[in-house]
PDB file of C-alpha atoms in Angstrom:
ATOM      1  CA  UNK A   1     -11.130 -32.063  -6.100  1.00 82.00           C
ATOM      2  CA  UNK A   2      -7.601 -31.772  -7.615  1.00 91.00           C
ATOM      3  CA  UNK A   3      -7.593 -31.854 -11.309  1.00 92.00           C
ATOM      4  CA  UNK A   4      -3.953 -31.651 -11.840  1.00 93.00           C
ATOM      5  CA  UNK A   5      -0.565 -31.380  -9.998  1.00 93.00           C
ATOM      6  CA  UNK A   6       2.389 -29.766 -11.672  1.00 93.00           C
ATOM      7  CA  UNK A   7       5.733 -28.146 -10.944  1.00 90.00           C
ATOM      8  CA  UNK A   8       5.930 -24.411 -10.149  1.00 89.00           C
ATOM      9  CA  UNK A   9       9.565 -23.448 -10.536  1.00 88.00           C
ATOM     10  CA  UNK A  10      12.055 -25.759  -8.875  1.00 86.00           C
ATOM     11  CA  UNK A  11      10.713 -25.877  -5.236  1.00 92.00           C
ATOM     12  CA  UNK A  12       6.945 -25.515  -5.445  1.00 92.00           C
ATOM     13  CA  UNK A  13       4.049 -27.784  -6.349  1.00 91.00           C
ATOM     14  CA  UNK A  14       0.927 -26.459  -8.068  1.00 90.00           C
ATOM     15  CA  UNK A  15      -2.459 -28.064  -7.320  1.00 95.00           C
ATOM     16  CA  UNK A  16      -5.177 -27.108  -9.740  1.00 95.00           C
ATOM     17  CA  UNK A  17      -8.745 -27.561  -8.802  1.00 93.00           C
ATOM     18  CA  UNK A  18     -10.155 -26.335 -12.166  1.00 91.00           C
ATOM     19  CA  UNK A  19     -11.205 -23.126 -13.793  1.00 88.00           C
ATOM     20  CA  UNK A  20     -14.304 -22.444 -11.870  1.00 88.00           C
ATOM     21  CA  UNK A  21     -14.313 -19.789  -9.154  1.00 86.00           C
ATOM     22  CA  UNK A  22     -17.099 -20.468  -6.649  1.00 86.00           C
ATOM     23  CA  UNK A  23     -17.617 -21.330  -3.118  1.00 84.00           C
ATOM     24  CA  UNK A  24     -17.775 -25.071  -3.698  1.00 87.00           C
ATOM     25  CA  UNK A  25     -14.393 -25.259  -5.520  1.00 89.00           C
ATOM     26  CA  UNK A  26     -12.913 -22.888  -2.851  1.00 88.00           C
ATOM     27  CA  UNK A  27     -14.085 -25.142  -0.056  1.00 86.00           C
ATOM     28  CA  UNK A  28     -12.113 -28.058  -1.662  1.00 88.00           C
ATOM     29  CA  UNK A  29      -8.968 -25.774  -1.752  1.00 89.00           C
ATOM     30  CA  UNK A  30      -9.384 -24.867   1.920  1.00 86.00           C
ATOM     31  CA  UNK A  31     -10.109 -28.452   2.955  1.00 87.00           C
ATOM     32  CA  UNK A  32      -6.840 -29.621   1.418  1.00 89.00           C
ATOM     33  CA  UNK A  33      -5.098 -26.621   2.892  1.00 87.00           C
ATOM     34  CA  UNK A  34      -6.346 -27.510   6.405  1.00 85.00           C
ATOM     35  CA  UNK A  35      -5.516 -31.272   6.091  1.00 88.00           C
ATOM     36  CA  UNK A  36      -1.992 -30.478   4.980  1.00 89.00           C
ATOM     37  CA  UNK A  37      -1.436 -28.021   7.894  1.00 84.00           C
ATOM     38  CA  UNK A  38      -2.480 -30.796  10.314  1.00 85.00           C
ATOM     39  CA  UNK A  39      -0.244 -33.365   8.770  1.00 84.00           C
ATOM     40  CA  UNK A  40       2.758 -31.163   8.907  1.00 79.00           C
ATOM     41  CA  UNK A  41       4.585 -33.133   6.236  1.00 85.00           C
ATOM     42  CA  UNK A  42       8.411 -32.846   6.271  1.00 89.00           C
ATOM     43  CA  UNK A  43       9.947 -30.610   3.687  1.00 91.00           C
ATOM     44  CA  UNK A  44       6.908 -28.231   3.272  1.00 93.00           C
ATOM     45  CA  UNK A  45       7.841 -24.742   3.863  1.00 93.00           C
ATOM     46  CA  UNK A  46       4.723 -22.908   2.963  1.00 91.00           C
ATOM     47  CA  UNK A  47       1.146 -23.639   1.726  1.00 89.00           C
ATOM     48  CA  UNK A  48      -0.742 -20.922  -0.105  1.00 88.00           C
ATOM     49  CA  UNK A  49      -4.454 -21.326  -0.955  1.00 88.00           C
ATOM     50  CA  UNK A  50      -6.134 -19.082  -3.574  1.00 88.00           C
ATOM     51  CA  UNK A  51      -9.625 -19.098  -5.256  1.00 86.00           C
ATOM     52  CA  UNK A  52      -9.227 -22.392  -6.939  1.00 91.00           C
ATOM     53  CA  UNK A  53      -5.482 -23.367  -6.670  1.00 91.00           C
ATOM     54  CA  UNK A  54      -3.144 -24.426  -3.879  1.00 92.00           C
ATOM     55  CA  UNK A  55       0.572 -23.766  -4.047  1.00 92.00           C
ATOM     56  CA  UNK A  56       2.936 -25.846  -1.726  1.00 94.00           C
ATOM     57  CA  UNK A  57       6.418 -24.718  -1.385  1.00 94.00           C
ATOM     58  CA  UNK A  58       9.026 -27.267  -0.303  1.00 94.00           C
ATOM     59  CA  UNK A  59      12.646 -27.727   0.677  1.00 94.00           C
ATOM     60  CA  UNK A  60      14.362 -29.695  -2.099  1.00 92.00           C
ATOM     61  CA  UNK A  61      17.071 -30.905   0.373  1.00 93.00           C
ATOM     62  CA  UNK A  62      14.258 -32.726   2.314  1.00 94.00           C
ATOM     63  CA  UNK A  63      11.634 -33.771  -0.334  1.00 93.00           C
ATOM     64  CA  UNK A  64      11.340 -33.892  -4.108  1.00 92.00           C
ATOM     65  CA  UNK A  65       8.533 -33.125  -6.434  1.00 92.00           C
ATOM     66  CA  UNK A  66       7.518 -36.807  -7.287  1.00 93.00           C
ATOM     67  CA  UNK A  67       7.547 -37.882  -3.681  1.00 92.00           C
ATOM     68  CA  UNK A  68       5.503 -34.866  -2.520  1.00 93.00           C
ATOM     69  CA  UNK A  69       3.138 -35.268  -5.493  1.00 91.00           C
ATOM     70  CA  UNK A  70       2.327 -38.921  -4.442  1.00 91.00           C
ATOM     71  CA  UNK A  71       1.777 -37.878  -0.919  1.00 89.00           C
ATOM     72  CA  UNK A  72      -0.744 -35.261  -2.054  1.00 89.00           C
ATOM     73  CA  UNK A  73      -2.534 -37.713  -4.434  1.00 88.00           C
ATOM     74  CA  UNK A  74      -2.735 -40.374  -1.791  1.00 87.00           C
ATOM     75  CA  UNK A  75      -3.975 -37.910   0.851  1.00 86.00           C
ATOM     76  CA  UNK A  76      -7.070 -39.209   2.661  1.00 83.00           C
ATOM     77  CA  UNK A  77      -9.029 -36.151   3.577  1.00 80.00           C
ATOM     78  CA  UNK A  78     -10.419 -35.934   7.010  1.00 74.00           C
ATOM     79  CA  UNK A  79     -13.222 -33.762   8.198  1.00 65.00           C
ATOM     80  CA  UNK A  80     -11.682 -30.567   9.378  1.00 57.00           C
ATOM     81  CA  UNK A  81     -13.093 -28.304  12.056  1.00 56.00           C
ATOM     82  CA  UNK A  82     -15.207 -25.579  10.355  1.00 55.00           C
ATOM     83  CA  UNK A  83     -15.498 -22.499  12.407  1.00 57.00           C
ATOM     84  CA  UNK A  84     -18.722 -20.676  12.094  1.00 61.00           C
ATOM     85  CA  UNK A  85     -18.098 -18.019   9.452  1.00 68.00           C
ATOM     86  CA  UNK A  86     -17.891 -14.510  10.962  1.00 86.00           C
ATOM     87  CA  UNK A  87     -20.202 -11.780   9.436  1.00 92.00           C
ATOM     88  CA  UNK A  88     -18.288  -8.559   9.297  1.00 96.00           C
ATOM     89  CA  UNK A  89     -19.695  -5.112   8.645  1.00 97.00           C
ATOM     90  CA  UNK A  90     -17.341  -2.713   7.122  1.00 97.00           C
ATOM     91  CA  UNK A  91     -18.029   1.031   6.927  1.00 97.00           C
ATOM     92  CA  UNK A  92     -17.395   2.689   3.598  1.00 98.00           C
ATOM     93  CA  UNK A  93     -17.353   6.374   2.645  1.00 98.00           C
ATOM     94  CA  UNK A  94     -18.574   7.026  -0.945  1.00 97.00           C
ATOM     95  CA  UNK A  95     -17.915  10.671  -1.159  1.00 96.00           C
ATOM     96  CA  UNK A  96     -16.379  11.952  -4.416  1.00 94.00           C
ATOM     97  CA  UNK A  97     -12.881  12.289  -3.119  1.00 95.00           C
ATOM     98  CA  UNK A  98     -12.965   8.569  -2.131  1.00 97.00           C
ATOM     99  CA  UNK A  99     -15.063   7.011  -5.033  1.00 97.00           C
ATOM    100  CA  UNK A 100     -12.321   7.572  -7.721  1.00 97.00           C
ATOM    101  CA  UNK A 101     -14.020   5.432 -10.395  1.00 97.00           C
ATOM    102  CA  UNK A 102     -17.736   5.753  -9.719  1.00 96.00           C
ATOM    103  CA  UNK A 103     -18.256   8.179 -12.539  1.00 95.00           C
ATOM    104  CA  UNK A 104     -16.395   5.851 -14.910  1.00 94.00           C
ATOM    105  CA  UNK A 105     -18.269   2.972 -13.704  1.00 96.00           C
ATOM    106  CA  UNK A 106     -21.638   4.803 -14.409  1.00 96.00           C
ATOM    107  CA  UNK A 107     -20.632   5.915 -17.916  1.00 96.00           C
ATOM    108  CA  UNK A 108     -19.371   2.411 -18.938  1.00 95.00           C
ATOM    109  CA  UNK A 109     -22.153   0.405 -17.421  1.00 95.00           C
ATOM    110  CA  UNK A 110     -24.891   2.913 -18.249  1.00 96.00           C
ATOM    111  CA  UNK A 111     -26.141   2.761 -14.713  1.00 96.00           C
ATOM    112  CA  UNK A 112     -26.819   5.769 -12.438  1.00 97.00           C
ATOM    113  CA  UNK A 113     -24.318   6.061  -9.672  1.00 96.00           C
ATOM    114  CA  UNK A 114     -26.882   5.687  -6.845  1.00 96.00           C
ATOM    115  CA  UNK A 115     -27.956   2.400  -8.386  1.00 97.00           C
ATOM    116  CA  UNK A 116     -24.464   1.196  -8.503  1.00 97.00           C
ATOM    117  CA  UNK A 117     -24.012   2.033  -4.820  1.00 97.00           C
ATOM    118  CA  UNK A 118     -27.321   0.547  -3.807  1.00 97.00           C
ATOM    119  CA  UNK A 119     -26.418  -2.699  -5.674  1.00 97.00           C
ATOM    120  CA  UNK A 120     -22.978  -2.856  -3.943  1.00 97.00           C
ATOM    121  CA  UNK A 121     -24.328  -2.169  -0.453  1.00 97.00           C
ATOM    122  CA  UNK A 122     -27.162  -4.674  -0.776  1.00 96.00           C
ATOM    123  CA  UNK A 123     -24.857  -7.563  -1.330  1.00 95.00           C
ATOM    124  CA  UNK A 124     -23.336 -10.075   1.158  1.00 95.00           C
ATOM    125  CA  UNK A 125     -19.794 -11.021   0.077  1.00 96.00           C
ATOM    126  CA  UNK A 126     -17.730 -14.226   0.664  1.00 93.00           C
ATOM    127  CA  UNK A 127     -14.072 -14.086   1.375  1.00 93.00           C
ATOM    128  CA  UNK A 128     -12.311 -16.582  -0.967  1.00 91.00           C
ATOM    129  CA  UNK A 129      -8.694 -15.734  -0.061  1.00 89.00           C
ATOM    130  CA  UNK A 130      -6.381 -13.053   1.304  1.00 90.00           C
ATOM    131  CA  UNK A 131      -3.142 -11.902  -0.496  1.00 86.00           C
ATOM    132  CA  UNK A 132      -1.299  -9.883  -3.005  1.00 84.00           C
ATOM    133  CA  UNK A 133      -0.878  -7.232  -0.289  1.00 89.00           C
ATOM    134  CA  UNK A 134      -0.765  -8.527   3.297  1.00 88.00           C
ATOM    135  CA  UNK A 135      -4.164  -9.096   4.545  1.00 90.00           C
ATOM    136  CA  UNK A 136      -6.091  -7.840   1.412  1.00 93.00           C
ATOM    137  CA  UNK A 137      -9.309  -9.826   1.203  1.00 94.00           C
ATOM    138  CA  UNK A 138     -10.710 -10.920  -2.215  1.00 95.00           C
ATOM    139  CA  UNK A 139     -14.534 -10.858  -1.751  1.00 96.00           C
ATOM    140  CA  UNK A 140     -17.137 -12.424  -4.096  1.00 91.00           C
ATOM    141  CA  UNK A 141     -19.537 -12.201  -5.749  1.00 92.00           C
ATOM    142  CA  UNK A 142     -20.345  -8.767  -7.157  1.00 94.00           C
ATOM    143  CA  UNK A 143     -23.790  -8.229  -8.647  1.00 95.00           C
ATOM    144  CA  UNK A 144     -23.482  -9.213 -12.293  1.00 94.00           C
ATOM    145  CA  UNK A 145     -24.869  -5.843 -13.305  1.00 95.00           C
ATOM    146  CA  UNK A 146     -21.988  -3.802 -11.917  1.00 96.00           C
ATOM    147  CA  UNK A 147     -19.130  -5.935 -13.000  1.00 95.00           C
ATOM    148  CA  UNK A 148     -16.325  -4.324 -15.089  1.00 94.00           C
ATOM    149  CA  UNK A 149     -12.830  -5.059 -16.187  1.00 94.00           C
ATOM    150  CA  UNK A 150      -9.699  -3.550 -14.503  1.00 94.00           C
ATOM    151  CA  UNK A 151      -8.429  -0.025 -15.412  1.00 94.00           C
ATOM    152  CA  UNK A 152      -6.511  -0.119 -18.663  1.00 92.00           C
ATOM    153  CA  UNK A 153      -3.699   1.822 -17.057  1.00 94.00           C
ATOM    154  CA  UNK A 154      -3.274   0.971 -13.380  1.00 94.00           C
ATOM    155  CA  UNK A 155      -2.694   3.614 -10.764  1.00 96.00           C
ATOM    156  CA  UNK A 156       0.785   4.047  -9.325  1.00 96.00           C
ATOM    157  CA  UNK A 157      -0.733   4.694  -5.924  1.00 96.00           C
ATOM    158  CA  UNK A 158      -4.176   3.483  -4.557  1.00 97.00           C
ATOM    159  CA  UNK A 159      -4.852   4.924  -1.156  1.00 96.00           C
ATOM    160  CA  UNK A 160      -4.870   2.714   1.880  1.00 96.00           C
ATOM    161  CA  UNK A 161      -8.514   1.552   2.742  1.00 97.00           C
ATOM    162  CA  UNK A 162      -9.700   1.963  -0.816  1.00 98.00           C
ATOM    163  CA  UNK A 163     -12.515  -0.414  -1.749  1.00 98.00           C
ATOM    164  CA  UNK A 164     -12.222  -1.639  -5.289  1.00 97.00           C
ATOM    165  CA  UNK A 165     -14.255  -3.785  -7.596  1.00 97.00           C
ATOM    166  CA  UNK A 166     -13.379  -5.701 -10.834  1.00 95.00           C
ATOM    167  CA  UNK A 167     -15.148  -8.539 -12.595  1.00 94.00           C
ATOM    168  CA  UNK A 168     -16.885 -10.594  -9.814  1.00 94.00           C
ATOM    169  CA  UNK A 169     -14.774  -9.550  -6.994  1.00 95.00           C
ATOM    170  CA  UNK A 170     -14.343  -6.761  -4.352  1.00 96.00           C
ATOM    171  CA  UNK A 171     -11.218  -6.073  -2.351  1.00 96.00           C
ATOM    172  CA  UNK A 172      -9.836  -3.549   0.278  1.00 97.00           C
ATOM    173  CA  UNK A 173      -6.410  -2.211   0.030  1.00 97.00           C
ATOM    174  CA  UNK A 174      -4.744  -2.776   3.269  1.00 96.00           C
ATOM    175  CA  UNK A 175      -1.674  -0.540   2.260  1.00 95.00           C
ATOM    176  CA  UNK A 176      -1.034   2.149  -0.338  1.00 96.00           C
ATOM    177  CA  UNK A 177       0.131   0.476  -3.398  1.00 95.00           C
ATOM    178  CA  UNK A 178      -0.257   0.305  -7.201  1.00 95.00           C
ATOM    179  CA  UNK A 179      -3.451  -1.131  -8.518  1.00 95.00           C
ATOM    180  CA  UNK A 180      -5.932  -1.273 -11.226  1.00 96.00           C
ATOM    181  CA  UNK A 181      -9.285  -2.020  -9.526  1.00 96.00           C
ATOM    182  CA  UNK A 182     -12.165   0.307  -9.922  1.00 97.00           C
ATOM    183  CA  UNK A 183     -12.281   2.366  -6.708  1.00 98.00           C
ATOM    184  CA  UNK A 184     -15.788   3.154  -5.327  1.00 97.00           C
ATOM    185  CA  UNK A 185     -14.986   4.305  -1.694  1.00 98.00           C
ATOM    186  CA  UNK A 186     -12.791   4.073   1.265  1.00 98.00           C
ATOM    187  CA  UNK A 187     -13.014   2.547   4.755  1.00 97.00           C
ATOM    188  CA  UNK A 188     -11.232   3.789   7.831  1.00 96.00           C
ATOM    189  CA  UNK A 189     -11.150   0.400   9.363  1.00 94.00           C
ATOM    190  CA  UNK A 190      -7.726  -1.261   9.647  1.00 92.00           C
ATOM    191  CA  UNK A 191      -8.530  -4.617   7.829  1.00 92.00           C
ATOM    192  CA  UNK A 192      -4.780  -5.584   8.417  1.00 92.00           C
ATOM    193  CA  UNK A 193      -2.822  -4.674  11.531  1.00 87.00           C
ATOM    194  CA  UNK A 194       0.813  -5.724  11.392  1.00 84.00           C
ATOM    195  CA  UNK A 195       1.205  -4.991  15.091  1.00 84.00           C
ATOM    196  CA  UNK A 196      -1.440  -7.444  16.097  1.00 84.00           C
ATOM    197  CA  UNK A 197       0.582 -10.625  16.109  1.00 78.00           C
ATOM    198  CA  UNK A 198      -2.262 -13.018  17.040  1.00 80.00           C
ATOM    199  CA  UNK A 199      -4.892 -11.688  14.803  1.00 82.00           C
ATOM    200  CA  UNK A 200      -3.521  -9.251  12.142  1.00 88.00           C
ATOM    201  CA  UNK A 201      -6.333  -9.902   9.794  1.00 90.00           C
ATOM    202  CA  UNK A 202      -9.932  -8.860  10.448  1.00 92.00           C
ATOM    203  CA  UNK A 203     -11.284 -10.832   7.372  1.00 93.00           C
ATOM    204  CA  UNK A 204     -10.180 -14.353   6.613  1.00 87.00           C
ATOM    205  CA  UNK A 205     -11.088 -16.971   4.136  1.00 85.00           C
ATOM    206  CA  UNK A 206     -14.678 -18.169   4.488  1.00 86.00           C
ATOM    207  CA  UNK A 207     -15.885 -14.986   6.291  1.00 91.00           C
ATOM    208  CA  UNK A 208     -18.824 -13.084   5.036  1.00 93.00           C
ATOM    209  CA  UNK A 209     -18.662  -9.372   4.708  1.00 96.00           C
ATOM    210  CA  UNK A 210     -21.279  -6.501   4.166  1.00 97.00           C
ATOM    211  CA  UNK A 211     -20.599  -2.867   3.722  1.00 98.00           C
ATOM    212  CA  UNK A 212     -22.603   0.147   5.085  1.00 97.00           C
ATOM    213  CA  UNK A 213     -22.388   3.725   4.034  1.00 97.00           C
ATOM    214  CA  UNK A 214     -21.030   6.423   6.256  1.00 97.00           C
ATOM    215  CA  UNK A 215     -20.562  10.064   5.607  1.00 96.00           C
ATOM    216  CA  UNK A 216     -17.199  11.909   5.700  1.00 95.00           C
ATOM    217  CA  UNK A 217     -17.692  13.182   9.249  1.00 95.00           C
ATOM    218  CA  UNK A 218     -18.278   9.731  10.388  1.00 96.00           C
ATOM    219  CA  UNK A 219     -15.264   8.493   8.493  1.00 96.00           C
ATOM    220  CA  UNK A 220     -13.012  11.092  10.041  1.00 94.00           C
ATOM    221  CA  UNK A 221     -14.191  10.405  13.505  1.00 92.00           C
ATOM    222  CA  UNK A 222     -13.662   6.554  13.098  1.00 90.00           C
ATOM    223  CA  UNK A 223     -10.253   7.263  11.384  1.00 82.00           C
ATOM    224  CA  UNK A 224      -9.177   9.568  14.267  1.00 76.00           C
ATOM    225  CA  UNK A 225     -10.392   6.978  16.996  1.00 66.00           C
ATOM    226  CA  UNK A 226      -8.519   4.262  15.440  1.00 64.00           C
ATOM    227  CA  UNK A 227      -5.229   6.250  15.096  1.00 54.00           C
ATOM    228  CA  UNK A 228      -5.386   6.840  18.833  1.00 43.00           C
ATOM    229  CA  UNK A 229      -6.036   3.259  19.847  1.00 43.00           C
TER     230      UNK A 229
END
């Protein structure tokens, strides 16, 4: 449940569900998110869920912080429809040209590369949220044996489709962008399609994701077929 509600700038409200990052805490965040969406309270312009926080942006000409805070605190949560979580299988190519940080991971963790790959592929991941870049999924929870901090110096450009890990999370770069995650491979799948207005994101909060290994020929064939769709 919400631990604290505070201001975020002059037109946003910050709901803090605590410091823990796990599925139980995230389920509370999503429950509030869905309830608020259904209520359609006047003045709210955007609702953004994350691992353990909820940011509610509002129009100051319609509602103020204190009134909105009271409405949130008095909110009687209703059971929201829970769609059966999708299980999504994502192909990943782990060839040297795509696994930019696998050698670094192996050296720092003192684990052979094959064992890192095996550990990564044998895990089922839970999508806590999407964001930072449009449609980028934040997937937990990485096997504790292969967790590592971000790069000390982020890359100026991380290729689109790169699969990165850091701390307890894994993500997929939906566009080329700067980034400091440890890149272990690349997927040819379009995780976010800006031209698909109805369903632009393949992976959404609550979905479960697994990865399976493909070789470069398979990667190129998949990439070529998707380009021509």
